[in-house]
mmCIF file of the N, C-alpha and C atoms, coordinates in Angstrom:
data_MODEL
# 
_entry.id   MODEL 
# 
loop_
_atom_site.group_PDB 
_atom_site.id 
_atom_site.type_symbol 
_atom_site.label_atom_id 
_atom_site.label_alt_id 
_atom_site.label_comp_id 
_atom_site.label_asym_id 
_atom_site.label_entity_id 
_atom_site.label_seq_id 
_atom_site.pdbx_PDB_ins_code 
_atom_site.Cartn_x 
_atom_site.Cartn_y 
_atom_site.Cartn_z 
_atom_site.occupancy 
_atom_site.B_iso_or_equiv 
_atom_site.pdbx_formal_charge 
_atom_site.auth_seq_id 
_atom_site.auth_comp_id 
_atom_site.auth_asym_id 
_atom_site.auth_atom_id 
_atom_site.pdbx_PDB_model_num 
ATOM 1   N N  . MET A 1 1  ? 31.956  9.859   2.298  1.00 0.00 ? 1  MET A N  1 
ATOM 2   C CA . MET A 1 1  ? 31.094  9.122   3.093  1.00 0.00 ? 1  MET A CA 1 
ATOM 3   C C  . MET A 1 1  ? 31.666  9.437   4.310  1.00 0.00 ? 1  MET A C  1 
ATOM 4   N N  . SER A 1 2  ? 30.227  9.477   4.780  1.00 0.00 ? 2  SER A N  1 
ATOM 5   C CA . SER A 1 2  ? 29.922  10.029  6.224  1.00 0.00 ? 2  SER A CA 1 
ATOM 6   C C  . SER A 1 2  ? 30.754  8.582   7.019  1.00 0.00 ? 2  SER A C  1 
ATOM 7   N N  . SER A 1 3  ? 30.558  8.877   8.278  1.00 0.00 ? 3  SER A N  1 
ATOM 8   C CA . SER A 1 3  ? 31.192  7.841   9.054  1.00 0.00 ? 3  SER A CA 1 
ATOM 9   C C  . SER A 1 3  ? 29.976  7.671   10.282 1.00 0.00 ? 3  SER A C  1 
ATOM 10  N N  . VAL A 1 4  ? 28.899  7.178   9.689  1.00 0.00 ? 4  VAL A N  1 
ATOM 11  C CA . VAL A 1 4  ? 27.811  6.681   10.625 1.00 0.00 ? 4  VAL A CA 1 
ATOM 12  C C  . VAL A 1 4  ? 27.856  5.527   11.202 1.00 0.00 ? 4  VAL A C  1 
ATOM 13  N N  . PRO A 1 5  ? 27.701  5.270   12.554 1.00 0.00 ? 5  PRO A N  1 
ATOM 14  C CA . PRO A 1 5  ? 28.151  4.122   13.119 1.00 0.00 ? 5  PRO A CA 1 
ATOM 15  C C  . PRO A 1 5  ? 26.959  3.306   13.036 1.00 0.00 ? 5  PRO A C  1 
ATOM 16  N N  . ALA A 1 6  ? 27.170  1.906   12.507 1.00 0.00 ? 6  ALA A N  1 
ATOM 17  C CA . ALA A 1 6  ? 26.086  0.886   12.495 1.00 0.00 ? 6  ALA A CA 1 
ATOM 18  C C  . ALA A 1 6  ? 25.361  0.372   13.576 1.00 0.00 ? 6  ALA A C  1 
ATOM 19  N N  . LYS A 1 7  ? 24.164  0.162   13.738 1.00 0.00 ? 7  LYS A N  1 
ATOM 20  C CA . LYS A 1 7  ? 23.653  0.041   14.823 1.00 0.00 ? 7  LYS A CA 1 
ATOM 21  C C  . LYS A 1 7  ? 24.044  -1.627  15.126 1.00 0.00 ? 7  LYS A C  1 
ATOM 22  N N  . LYS A 1 8  ? 23.906  -1.915  16.285 1.00 0.00 ? 8  LYS A N  1 
ATOM 23  C CA . LYS A 1 8  ? 24.664  -3.753  16.588 1.00 0.00 ? 8  LYS A CA 1 
ATOM 24  C C  . LYS A 1 8  ? 23.380  -4.191  16.863 1.00 0.00 ? 8  LYS A C  1 
ATOM 25  N N  . VAL A 1 9  ? 22.951  -5.016  16.182 1.00 0.00 ? 9  VAL A N  1 
ATOM 26  C CA . VAL A 1 9  ? 21.359  -5.751  15.952 1.00 0.00 ? 9  VAL A CA 1 
ATOM 27  C C  . VAL A 1 9  ? 21.789  -6.840  17.616 1.00 0.00 ? 9  VAL A C  1 
ATOM 28  N N  . GLN A 1 10 ? 20.712  -6.507  18.436 1.00 0.00 ? 10 GLN A N  1 
ATOM 29  C CA . GLN A 1 10 ? 20.654  -6.949  19.794 1.00 0.00 ? 10 GLN A CA 1 
ATOM 30  C C  . GLN A 1 10 ? 19.922  -8.493  19.535 1.00 0.00 ? 10 GLN A C  1 
ATOM 31  N N  . ASP A 1 11 ? 20.104  -9.656  20.099 1.00 0.00 ? 11 ASP A N  1 
ATOM 32  C CA . ASP A 1 11 ? 20.071  -10.793 19.805 1.00 0.00 ? 11 ASP A CA 1 
ATOM 33  C C  . ASP A 1 11 ? 18.746  -10.697 20.963 1.00 0.00 ? 11 ASP A C  1 
ATOM 34  N N  . LYS A 1 12 ? 17.465  -11.173 21.121 1.00 0.00 ? 12 LYS A N  1 
ATOM 35  C CA . LYS A 1 12 ? 16.075  -11.053 21.760 1.00 0.00 ? 12 LYS A CA 1 
ATOM 36  C C  . LYS A 1 12 ? 15.802  -12.328 21.858 1.00 0.00 ? 12 LYS A C  1 
ATOM 37  N N  . GLU A 1 13 ? 15.621  -12.562 23.221 1.00 0.00 ? 13 GLU A N  1 
ATOM 38  C CA . GLU A 1 13 ? 14.996  -13.756 23.566 1.00 0.00 ? 13 GLU A CA 1 
ATOM 39  C C  . GLU A 1 13 ? 13.532  -13.684 23.609 1.00 0.00 ? 13 GLU A C  1 
ATOM 40  N N  . TYR A 1 14 ? 12.778  -14.910 22.827 1.00 0.00 ? 14 TYR A N  1 
ATOM 41  C CA . TYR A 1 14 ? 11.289  -15.003 22.678 1.00 0.00 ? 14 TYR A CA 1 
ATOM 42  C C  . TYR A 1 14 ? 10.599  -15.656 23.858 1.00 0.00 ? 14 TYR A C  1 
ATOM 43  N N  . SER A 1 15 ? 9.845   -15.319 24.199 1.00 0.00 ? 15 SER A N  1 
ATOM 44  C CA . SER A 1 15 ? 8.927   -16.333 24.999 1.00 0.00 ? 15 SER A CA 1 
ATOM 45  C C  . SER A 1 15 ? 8.388   -17.369 24.700 1.00 0.00 ? 15 SER A C  1 
ATOM 46  N N  . ARG A 1 16 ? 7.508   -17.915 25.378 1.00 0.00 ? 16 ARG A N  1 
ATOM 47  C CA . ARG A 1 16 ? 6.679   -19.149 24.927 1.00 0.00 ? 16 ARG A CA 1 
ATOM 48  C C  . ARG A 1 16 ? 5.433   -18.450 24.261 1.00 0.00 ? 16 ARG A C  1 
ATOM 49  N N  . GLY A 1 17 ? 5.060   -17.354 25.352 1.00 0.00 ? 17 GLY A N  1 
ATOM 50  C CA . GLY A 1 17 ? 4.106   -16.649 24.795 1.00 0.00 ? 17 GLY A CA 1 
ATOM 51  C C  . GLY A 1 17 ? 4.118   -15.950 23.322 1.00 0.00 ? 17 GLY A C  1 
ATOM 52  N N  . ASP A 1 18 ? 5.175   -15.356 22.911 1.00 0.00 ? 18 ASP A N  1 
ATOM 53  C CA . ASP A 1 18 ? 5.715   -14.641 21.614 1.00 0.00 ? 18 ASP A CA 1 
ATOM 54  C C  . ASP A 1 18 ? 5.273   -15.686 20.460 1.00 0.00 ? 18 ASP A C  1 
ATOM 55  N N  . TYR A 1 19 ? 5.811   -17.269 20.869 1.00 0.00 ? 19 TYR A N  1 
ATOM 56  C CA . TYR A 1 19 ? 5.681   -17.823 19.709 1.00 0.00 ? 19 TYR A CA 1 
ATOM 57  C C  . TYR A 1 19 ? 3.984   -17.948 19.562 1.00 0.00 ? 19 TYR A C  1 
ATOM 58  N N  . VAL A 1 20 ? 3.266   -18.250 20.793 1.00 0.00 ? 20 VAL A N  1 
ATOM 59  C CA . VAL A 1 20 ? 1.898   -18.733 20.729 1.00 0.00 ? 20 VAL A CA 1 
ATOM 60  C C  . VAL A 1 20 ? 1.487   -17.377 20.013 1.00 0.00 ? 20 VAL A C  1 
ATOM 61  N N  . ARG A 1 21 ? 1.569   -16.274 20.038 1.00 0.00 ? 21 ARG A N  1 
ATOM 62  C CA . ARG A 1 21 ? 0.906   -15.424 19.430 1.00 0.00 ? 21 ARG A CA 1 
ATOM 63  C C  . ARG A 1 21 ? 1.491   -15.401 18.073 1.00 0.00 ? 21 ARG A C  1 
ATOM 64  N N  . PHE A 1 22 ? 2.186   -15.897 17.553 1.00 0.00 ? 22 PHE A N  1 
ATOM 65  C CA . PHE A 1 22 ? 2.912   -16.023 16.126 1.00 0.00 ? 22 PHE A CA 1 
ATOM 66  C C  . PHE A 1 22 ? 1.965   -17.090 15.670 1.00 0.00 ? 22 PHE A C  1 
ATOM 67  N N  . ILE A 1 23 ? 2.162   -18.195 16.253 1.00 0.00 ? 23 ILE A N  1 
ATOM 68  C CA . ILE A 1 23 ? 1.672   -19.750 15.792 1.00 0.00 ? 23 ILE A CA 1 
ATOM 69  C C  . ILE A 1 23 ? 0.277   -19.745 15.792 1.00 0.00 ? 23 ILE A C  1 
ATOM 70  N N  . VAL A 1 24 ? -0.390  -19.204 16.592 1.00 0.00 ? 24 VAL A N  1 
ATOM 71  C CA . VAL A 1 24 ? -1.942  -19.119 16.397 1.00 0.00 ? 24 VAL A CA 1 
ATOM 72  C C  . VAL A 1 24 ? -2.607  -18.488 15.657 1.00 0.00 ? 24 VAL A C  1 
ATOM 73  N N  . PRO A 1 25 ? -2.470  -17.238 15.066 1.00 0.00 ? 25 PRO A N  1 
ATOM 74  C CA . PRO A 1 25 ? -3.053  -16.648 13.947 1.00 0.00 ? 25 PRO A CA 1 
ATOM 75  C C  . PRO A 1 25 ? -2.800  -17.273 12.740 1.00 0.00 ? 25 PRO A C  1 
ATOM 76  N N  . SER A 1 26 ? -1.523  -17.719 12.790 1.00 0.00 ? 26 SER A N  1 
ATOM 77  C CA . SER A 1 26 ? -1.098  -18.419 11.670 1.00 0.00 ? 26 SER A CA 1 
ATOM 78  C C  . SER A 1 26 ? -1.356  -19.610 11.104 1.00 0.00 ? 26 SER A C  1 
ATOM 79  N N  . VAL A 1 27 ? -1.746  -20.671 12.061 1.00 0.00 ? 27 VAL A N  1 
ATOM 80  C CA . VAL A 1 27 ? -2.746  -21.522 11.866 1.00 0.00 ? 27 VAL A CA 1 
ATOM 81  C C  . VAL A 1 27 ? -3.968  -21.113 11.326 1.00 0.00 ? 27 VAL A C  1 
ATOM 82  N N  . LEU A 1 28 ? -4.699  -20.336 11.968 1.00 0.00 ? 28 LEU A N  1 
ATOM 83  C CA . LEU A 1 28 ? -5.855  -20.082 12.101 1.00 0.00 ? 28 LEU A CA 1 
ATOM 84  C C  . LEU A 1 28 ? -5.771  -19.530 10.599 1.00 0.00 ? 28 LEU A C  1 
ATOM 85  N N  . GLY A 1 29 ? -5.356  -18.588 10.201 1.00 0.00 ? 29 GLY A N  1 
ATOM 86  C CA . GLY A 1 29 ? -4.937  -18.295 8.583  1.00 0.00 ? 29 GLY A CA 1 
ATOM 87  C C  . GLY A 1 29 ? -4.729  -19.153 7.481  1.00 0.00 ? 29 GLY A C  1 
ATOM 88  N N  . ILE A 1 30 ? -4.181  -20.596 7.889  1.00 0.00 ? 30 ILE A N  1 
ATOM 89  C CA . ILE A 1 30 ? -3.999  -21.501 7.201  1.00 0.00 ? 30 ILE A CA 1 
ATOM 90  C C  . ILE A 1 30 ? -5.507  -21.808 6.873  1.00 0.00 ? 30 ILE A C  1 
ATOM 91  N N  . LEU A 1 31 ? -5.986  -22.553 7.997  1.00 0.00 ? 31 LEU A N  1 
ATOM 92  C CA . LEU A 1 31 ? -7.316  -23.241 8.147  1.00 0.00 ? 31 LEU A CA 1 
ATOM 93  C C  . LEU A 1 31 ? -7.995  -22.378 7.204  1.00 0.00 ? 31 LEU A C  1 
ATOM 94  N N  . LEU A 1 32 ? -8.543  -21.061 7.420  1.00 0.00 ? 32 LEU A N  1 
ATOM 95  C CA . LEU A 1 32 ? -9.548  -20.226 6.957  1.00 0.00 ? 32 LEU A CA 1 
ATOM 96  C C  . LEU A 1 32 ? -8.964  -20.068 5.394  1.00 0.00 ? 32 LEU A C  1 
ATOM 97  N N  . PHE A 1 33 ? -8.053  -19.946 4.646  1.00 0.00 ? 33 PHE A N  1 
ATOM 98  C CA . PHE A 1 33 ? -7.912  -19.511 3.529  1.00 0.00 ? 33 PHE A CA 1 
ATOM 99  C C  . PHE A 1 33 ? -7.173  -20.437 2.447  1.00 0.00 ? 33 PHE A C  1 
ATOM 100 N N  . MET A 1 34 ? -6.310  -22.067 3.365  1.00 0.00 ? 34 MET A N  1 
ATOM 101 C CA . MET A 1 34 ? -5.614  -22.901 2.387  1.00 0.00 ? 34 MET A CA 1 
ATOM 102 C C  . MET A 1 34 ? -6.139  -23.778 2.169  1.00 0.00 ? 34 MET A C  1 
ATOM 103 N N  . ILE A 1 35 ? -7.136  -24.191 3.778  1.00 0.00 ? 35 ILE A N  1 
ATOM 104 C CA . ILE A 1 35 ? -7.720  -25.559 3.496  1.00 0.00 ? 35 ILE A CA 1 
ATOM 105 C C  . ILE A 1 35 ? -8.919  -25.853 2.905  1.00 0.00 ? 35 ILE A C  1 
ATOM 106 N N  . PRO A 1 36 ? -8.965  -26.782 1.836  1.00 0.00 ? 36 PRO A N  1 
ATOM 107 C CA . PRO A 1 36 ? -10.014 -26.955 1.051  1.00 0.00 ? 36 PRO A CA 1 
ATOM 108 C C  . PRO A 1 36 ? -11.217 -27.944 1.616  1.00 0.00 ? 36 PRO A C  1 
ATOM 109 N N  . ILE A 1 37 ? -12.478 -27.232 1.548  1.00 0.00 ? 37 ILE A N  1 
ATOM 110 C CA . ILE A 1 37 ? -13.304 -27.936 2.240  1.00 0.00 ? 37 ILE A CA 1 
ATOM 111 C C  . ILE A 1 37 ? -14.109 -28.720 1.451  1.00 0.00 ? 37 ILE A C  1 
ATOM 112 N N  . PRO A 1 38 ? -14.552 -30.160 1.313  1.00 0.00 ? 38 PRO A N  1 
ATOM 113 C CA . PRO A 1 38 ? -15.424 -30.725 0.258  1.00 0.00 ? 38 PRO A CA 1 
ATOM 114 C C  . PRO A 1 38 ? -17.051 -30.342 0.539  1.00 0.00 ? 38 PRO A C  1 
ATOM 115 N N  . MET A 1 39 ? -17.610 -30.128 -0.568 1.00 0.00 ? 39 MET A N  1 
ATOM 116 C CA . MET A 1 39 ? -18.960 -29.522 -0.396 1.00 0.00 ? 39 MET A CA 1 
ATOM 117 C C  . MET A 1 39 ? -19.753 -30.596 -1.606 1.00 0.00 ? 39 MET A C  1 
ATOM 118 N N  . GLU A 1 40 ? -21.253 -30.246 -1.630 1.00 0.00 ? 40 GLU A N  1 
ATOM 119 C CA . GLU A 1 40 ? -21.993 -31.115 -2.617 1.00 0.00 ? 40 GLU A CA 1 
ATOM 120 C C  . GLU A 1 40 ? -21.535 -30.770 -4.168 1.00 0.00 ? 40 GLU A C  1 
ATOM 121 N N  . ASP A 1 41 ? -21.375 -29.521 -4.075 1.00 0.00 ? 41 ASP A N  1 
ATOM 122 C CA . ASP A 1 41 ? -20.838 -28.926 -5.726 1.00 0.00 ? 41 ASP A CA 1 
ATOM 123 C C  . ASP A 1 41 ? -19.749 -29.147 -6.034 1.00 0.00 ? 41 ASP A C  1 
ATOM 124 N N  . GLY A 1 42 ? -18.552 -29.388 -4.964 1.00 0.00 ? 42 GLY A N  1 
ATOM 125 C CA . GLY A 1 42 ? -17.408 -28.959 -5.049 1.00 0.00 ? 42 GLY A CA 1 
ATOM 126 C C  . GLY A 1 42 ? -16.515 -28.505 -3.995 1.00 0.00 ? 42 GLY A C  1 
ATOM 127 N N  . THR A 1 43 ? -15.234 -27.651 -3.967 1.00 0.00 ? 43 THR A N  1 
ATOM 128 C CA . THR A 1 43 ? -14.689 -27.703 -3.078 1.00 0.00 ? 43 THR A CA 1 
ATOM 129 C C  . THR A 1 43 ? -14.597 -26.379 -2.922 1.00 0.00 ? 43 THR A C  1 
ATOM 130 N N  . THR A 1 44 ? -14.237 -25.703 -1.427 1.00 0.00 ? 44 THR A N  1 
ATOM 131 C CA . THR A 1 44 ? -14.444 -24.455 -1.254 1.00 0.00 ? 44 THR A CA 1 
ATOM 132 C C  . THR A 1 44 ? -13.237 -24.207 0.051  1.00 0.00 ? 44 THR A C  1 
ATOM 133 N N  . VAL A 1 45 ? -13.071 -23.216 0.383  1.00 0.00 ? 45 VAL A N  1 
ATOM 134 C CA . VAL A 1 45 ? -12.307 -22.603 1.429  1.00 0.00 ? 45 VAL A CA 1 
ATOM 135 C C  . VAL A 1 45 ? -13.276 -22.145 2.668  1.00 0.00 ? 45 VAL A C  1 
ATOM 136 N N  . PHE A 1 46 ? -12.983 -22.432 3.968  1.00 0.00 ? 46 PHE A N  1 
ATOM 137 C CA . PHE A 1 46 ? -14.037 -21.998 4.844  1.00 0.00 ? 46 PHE A CA 1 
ATOM 138 C C  . PHE A 1 46 ? -14.275 -20.320 4.931  1.00 0.00 ? 46 PHE A C  1 
ATOM 139 N N  . VAL A 1 47 ? -13.559 -19.527 4.525  1.00 0.00 ? 47 VAL A N  1 
ATOM 140 C CA . VAL A 1 47 ? -14.097 -18.114 4.185  1.00 0.00 ? 47 VAL A CA 1 
ATOM 141 C C  . VAL A 1 47 ? -15.260 -18.322 3.698  1.00 0.00 ? 47 VAL A C  1 
ATOM 142 N N  . ALA A 1 48 ? -14.777 -18.966 2.136  1.00 0.00 ? 48 ALA A N  1 
ATOM 143 C CA . ALA A 1 48 ? -16.186 -18.698 1.111  1.00 0.00 ? 48 ALA A CA 1 
ATOM 144 C C  . ALA A 1 48 ? -17.374 -19.346 1.725  1.00 0.00 ? 48 ALA A C  1 
ATOM 145 N N  . PHE A 1 49 ? -17.109 -20.395 2.641  1.00 0.00 ? 49 PHE A N  1 
ATOM 146 C CA . PHE A 1 49 ? -18.212 -21.224 3.199  1.00 0.00 ? 49 PHE A CA 1 
ATOM 147 C C  . PHE A 1 49 ? -19.233 -20.140 3.931  1.00 0.00 ? 49 PHE A C  1 
ATOM 148 N N  . VAL A 1 50 ? -18.645 -19.563 4.989  1.00 0.00 ? 50 VAL A N  1 
ATOM 149 C CA . VAL A 1 50 ? -19.062 -18.922 6.099  1.00 0.00 ? 50 VAL A CA 1 
ATOM 150 C C  . VAL A 1 50 ? -19.661 -17.611 5.223  1.00 0.00 ? 50 VAL A C  1 
ATOM 151 N N  . ALA A 1 51 ? -19.187 -16.921 4.314  1.00 0.00 ? 51 ALA A N  1 
ATOM 152 C CA . ALA A 1 51 ? -19.540 -15.509 3.375  1.00 0.00 ? 51 ALA A CA 1 
ATOM 153 C C  . ALA A 1 51 ? -20.717 -16.361 2.520  1.00 0.00 ? 51 ALA A C  1 
ATOM 154 N N  . ASN A 1 52 ? -20.845 -17.497 2.005  1.00 0.00 ? 52 ASN A N  1 
ATOM 155 C CA . ASN A 1 52 ? -22.291 -17.923 1.564  1.00 0.00 ? 52 ASN A CA 1 
ATOM 156 C C  . ASN A 1 52 ? -23.084 -18.078 2.379  1.00 0.00 ? 52 ASN A C  1 
ATOM 157 N N  . TRP A 1 53 ? -22.876 -18.920 3.315  1.00 0.00 ? 53 TRP A N  1 
ATOM 158 C CA . TRP A 1 53 ? -23.640 -18.929 4.355  1.00 0.00 ? 53 TRP A CA 1 
ATOM 159 C C  . TRP A 1 53 ? -24.463 -17.576 5.175  1.00 0.00 ? 53 TRP A C  1 
ATOM 160 N N  . LEU A 1 54 ? -23.734 -16.734 5.299  1.00 0.00 ? 54 LEU A N  1 
ATOM 161 C CA . LEU A 1 54 ? -24.133 -15.440 6.062  1.00 0.00 ? 54 LEU A CA 1 
ATOM 162 C C  . LEU A 1 54 ? -25.002 -14.637 4.847  1.00 0.00 ? 54 LEU A C  1 
ATOM 163 N N  . GLY A 1 55 ? -24.428 -14.896 3.575  1.00 0.00 ? 55 GLY A N  1 
ATOM 164 C CA . GLY A 1 55 ? -25.102 -14.314 2.273  1.00 0.00 ? 55 GLY A CA 1 
ATOM 165 C C  . GLY A 1 55 ? -26.950 -14.832 1.997  1.00 0.00 ? 55 GLY A C  1 
ATOM 166 N N  . ASP A 1 56 ? -26.799 -15.898 2.931  1.00 0.00 ? 56 ASP A N  1 
ATOM 167 C CA . ASP A 1 56 ? -28.169 -16.989 2.537  1.00 0.00 ? 56 ASP A CA 1 
ATOM 168 C C  . ASP A 1 56 ? -28.818 -16.739 4.002  1.00 0.00 ? 56 ASP A C  1 
ATOM 169 N N  . VAL A 1 57 ? -28.436 -16.241 4.830  1.00 0.00 ? 57 VAL A N  1 
ATOM 170 C CA . VAL A 1 57 ? -29.173 -16.293 6.433  1.00 0.00 ? 57 VAL A CA 1 
ATOM 171 C C  . VAL A 1 57 ? -29.667 -14.594 6.125  1.00 0.00 ? 57 VAL A C  1 
ATOM 172 N N  . PHE A 1 58 ? -28.575 -13.745 5.641  1.00 0.00 ? 58 PHE A N  1 
ATOM 173 C CA . PHE A 1 58 ? -29.027 -12.284 5.670  1.00 0.00 ? 58 PHE A CA 1 
ATOM 174 C C  . PHE A 1 58 ? -29.668 -11.781 4.650  1.00 0.00 ? 58 PHE A C  1 
ATOM 175 N N  . ALA A 1 59 ? -30.027 -12.697 3.674  1.00 0.00 ? 59 ALA A N  1 
ATOM 176 C CA . ALA A 1 59 ? -30.346 -12.227 2.057  1.00 0.00 ? 59 ALA A CA 1 
ATOM 177 C C  . ALA A 1 59 ? -31.478 -11.291 1.947  1.00 0.00 ? 59 ALA A C  1 
ATOM 178 N N  . SER A 1 60 ? -32.382 -11.095 2.797  1.00 0.00 ? 60 SER A N  1 
ATOM 179 C CA . SER A 1 60 ? -33.352 -10.024 2.777  1.00 0.00 ? 60 SER A CA 1 
ATOM 180 C C  . SER A 1 60 ? -33.079 -8.885  3.352  1.00 0.00 ? 60 SER A C  1 
ATOM 181 N N  . THR A 1 61 ? -31.786 -9.094  4.378  1.00 0.00 ? 61 THR A N  1 
ATOM 182 C CA . THR A 1 61 ? -31.776 -7.508  5.028  1.00 0.00 ? 61 THR A CA 1 
ATOM 183 C C  . THR A 1 61 ? -30.686 -6.802  4.437  1.00 0.00 ? 61 THR A C  1 
ATOM 184 N N  . ILE A 1 62 ? -29.917 -7.509  3.579  1.00 0.00 ? 62 ILE A N  1 
ATOM 185 C CA . ILE A 1 62 ? -28.890 -6.916  3.048  1.00 0.00 ? 62 ILE A CA 1 
ATOM 186 C C  . ILE A 1 62 ? -29.103 -5.470  2.170  1.00 0.00 ? 62 ILE A C  1 
ATOM 187 N N  . PRO A 1 63 ? -30.120 -5.267  1.604  1.00 0.00 ? 63 PRO A N  1 
ATOM 188 C CA . PRO A 1 63 ? -30.523 -4.377  1.040  1.00 0.00 ? 63 PRO A CA 1 
ATOM 189 C C  . PRO A 1 63 ? -30.720 -2.879  2.050  1.00 0.00 ? 63 PRO A C  1 
ATOM 190 N N  . MET A 1 64 ? -31.429 -3.122  3.042  1.00 0.00 ? 64 MET A N  1 
ATOM 191 C CA . MET A 1 64 ? -31.641 -2.438  4.051  1.00 0.00 ? 64 MET A CA 1 
ATOM 192 C C  . MET A 1 64 ? -30.315 -1.897  5.033  1.00 0.00 ? 64 MET A C  1 
ATOM 193 N N  . ILE A 1 65 ? -29.331 -2.805  5.282  1.00 0.00 ? 65 ILE A N  1 
ATOM 194 C CA . ILE A 1 65 ? -28.328 -2.714  6.022  1.00 0.00 ? 65 ILE A CA 1 
ATOM 195 C C  . ILE A 1 65 ? -27.149 -1.903  5.301  1.00 0.00 ? 65 ILE A C  1 
ATOM 196 N N  . ALA A 1 66 ? -27.622 -1.703  3.679  1.00 0.00 ? 66 ALA A N  1 
ATOM 197 C CA . ALA A 1 66 ? -26.506 -1.192  2.745  1.00 0.00 ? 66 ALA A CA 1 
ATOM 198 C C  . ALA A 1 66 ? -27.233 -0.052  2.794  1.00 0.00 ? 66 ALA A C  1 
ATOM 199 N N  . ALA A 1 67 ? -28.480 0.280   2.887  1.00 0.00 ? 67 ALA A N  1 
ATOM 200 C CA . ALA A 1 67 ? -29.312 1.593   2.850  1.00 0.00 ? 67 ALA A CA 1 
ATOM 201 C C  . ALA A 1 67 ? -28.748 2.330   4.179  1.00 0.00 ? 67 ALA A C  1 
ATOM 202 N N  . ILE A 1 68 ? -28.743 1.530   5.024  1.00 0.00 ? 68 ILE A N  1 
ATOM 203 C CA . ILE A 1 68 ? -28.531 2.444   6.426  1.00 0.00 ? 68 ILE A CA 1 
ATOM 204 C C  . ILE A 1 68 ? -26.868 2.530   6.451  1.00 0.00 ? 68 ILE A C  1 
ATOM 205 N N  . LEU A 1 69 ? -26.211 1.895   6.257  1.00 0.00 ? 69 LEU A N  1 
ATOM 206 C CA . LEU A 1 69 ? -24.794 2.197   6.176  1.00 0.00 ? 69 LEU A CA 1 
ATOM 207 C C  . LEU A 1 69 ? -24.233 3.381   5.138  1.00 0.00 ? 69 LEU A C  1 
ATOM 208 N N  . THR A 1 70 ? -24.728 3.317   3.845  1.00 0.00 ? 70 THR A N  1 
ATOM 209 C CA . THR A 1 70 ? -24.564 4.814   2.939  1.00 0.00 ? 70 THR A CA 1 
ATOM 210 C C  . THR A 1 70 ? -25.151 5.978   3.848  1.00 0.00 ? 70 THR A C  1 
ATOM 211 N N  . ASN A 1 71 ? -26.387 5.637   4.218  1.00 0.00 ? 71 ASN A N  1 
ATOM 212 C CA . ASN A 1 71 ? -26.814 6.976   4.889  1.00 0.00 ? 71 ASN A CA 1 
ATOM 213 C C  . ASN A 1 71 ? -26.362 7.636   6.148  1.00 0.00 ? 71 ASN A C  1 
ATOM 214 N N  . PHE A 1 72 ? -25.601 6.674   6.802  1.00 0.00 ? 72 PHE A N  1 
ATOM 215 C CA . PHE A 1 72 ? -24.187 7.660   7.719  1.00 0.00 ? 72 PHE A CA 1 
ATOM 216 C C  . PHE A 1 72 ? -23.316 7.666   7.406  1.00 0.00 ? 72 PHE A C  1 
ATOM 217 N N  . ARG A 1 73 ? -22.820 7.647   6.016  1.00 0.00 ? 73 ARG A N  1 
ATOM 218 C CA . ARG A 1 73 ? -21.618 7.896   5.558  1.00 0.00 ? 73 ARG A CA 1 
ATOM 219 C C  . ARG A 1 73 ? -21.390 9.529   5.797  1.00 0.00 ? 73 ARG A C  1 
ATOM 220 N N  . LYS A 1 74 ? -20.020 9.913   5.913  1.00 0.00 ? 74 LYS A N  1 
ATOM 221 C CA . LYS A 1 74 ? -19.453 11.424  6.098  1.00 0.00 ? 74 LYS A CA 1 
ATOM 222 C C  . LYS A 1 74 ? -19.613 11.790  4.802  1.00 0.00 ? 74 LYS A C  1 
ATOM 223 N N  . LYS A 1 75 ? -20.348 13.377  5.028  1.00 0.00 ? 75 LYS A N  1 
ATOM 224 C CA . LYS A 1 75 ? -20.531 13.677  3.799  1.00 0.00 ? 75 LYS A CA 1 
ATOM 225 C C  . LYS A 1 75 ? -19.325 15.065  3.493  1.00 0.00 ? 75 LYS A C  1 
ATOM 226 N N  . SER A 1 76 ? -18.888 15.173  2.506  1.00 0.00 ? 76 SER A N  1 
ATOM 227 C CA . SER A 1 76 ? -17.943 16.500  2.198  1.00 0.00 ? 76 SER A CA 1 
ATOM 228 C C  . SER A 1 76 ? -18.695 17.699  1.951  1.00 0.00 ? 76 SER A C  1 
ATOM 229 N N  . PRO A 1 77 ? -18.316 18.760  2.530  1.00 0.00 ? 77 PRO A N  1 
ATOM 230 C CA . PRO A 1 77 ? -19.143 19.797  2.361  1.00 0.00 ? 77 PRO A CA 1 
ATOM 231 C C  . PRO A 1 77 ? -19.087 20.455  0.977  1.00 0.00 ? 77 PRO A C  1 
ATOM 232 N N  . SER A 1 78 ? -18.269 20.005  -0.138 1.00 0.00 ? 78 SER A N  1 
ATOM 233 C CA . SER A 1 78 ? -18.633 20.316  -1.192 1.00 0.00 ? 78 SER A CA 1 
ATOM 234 C C  . SER A 1 78 ? -19.624 19.733  -2.008 1.00 0.00 ? 78 SER A C  1 
ATOM 235 N N  . SER A 1 79 ? -20.183 18.707  -1.592 1.00 0.00 ? 79 SER A N  1 
ATOM 236 C CA . SER A 1 79 ? -21.240 17.916  -2.419 1.00 0.00 ? 79 SER A CA 1 
ATOM 237 C C  . SER A 1 79 ? -22.220 18.655  -2.557 1.00 0.00 ? 79 SER A C  1 
ATOM 238 N N  . SER A 1 80 ? -22.912 18.595  -3.537 1.00 0.00 ? 80 SER A N  1 
ATOM 239 C CA . SER A 1 80 ? -23.961 19.157  -3.544 1.00 0.00 ? 80 SER A CA 1 
ATOM 240 C C  . SER A 1 80 ? -25.299 18.701  -3.756 1.00 0.00 ? 80 SER A C  1 
ATOM 241 N N  . VAL A 1 81 ? -25.038 17.148  -3.782 1.00 0.00 ? 81 VAL A N  1 
ATOM 242 C CA . VAL A 1 81 ? -26.398 16.339  -3.754 1.00 0.00 ? 81 VAL A CA 1 
ATOM 243 C C  . VAL A 1 81 ? -26.500 15.898  -2.146 1.00 0.00 ? 81 VAL A C  1 
# 
């Protein structure tokens, strides 16, 4: 067995900003994905509510947006179409 010295684990002092940068996105994730929102037809999460709302608002333009995005995709040189 080789004698490779083990690295010493260093204790790091965390600042208040480090804690805030961890806690704020964690709380946002909990609010977006885990907290149920009561609706007239049941309950849902906030992300699904926003997705449904955006689908309703942009329903008429989604096919055009999809056509534009697929037209700008990178084409491989071996494709014959």
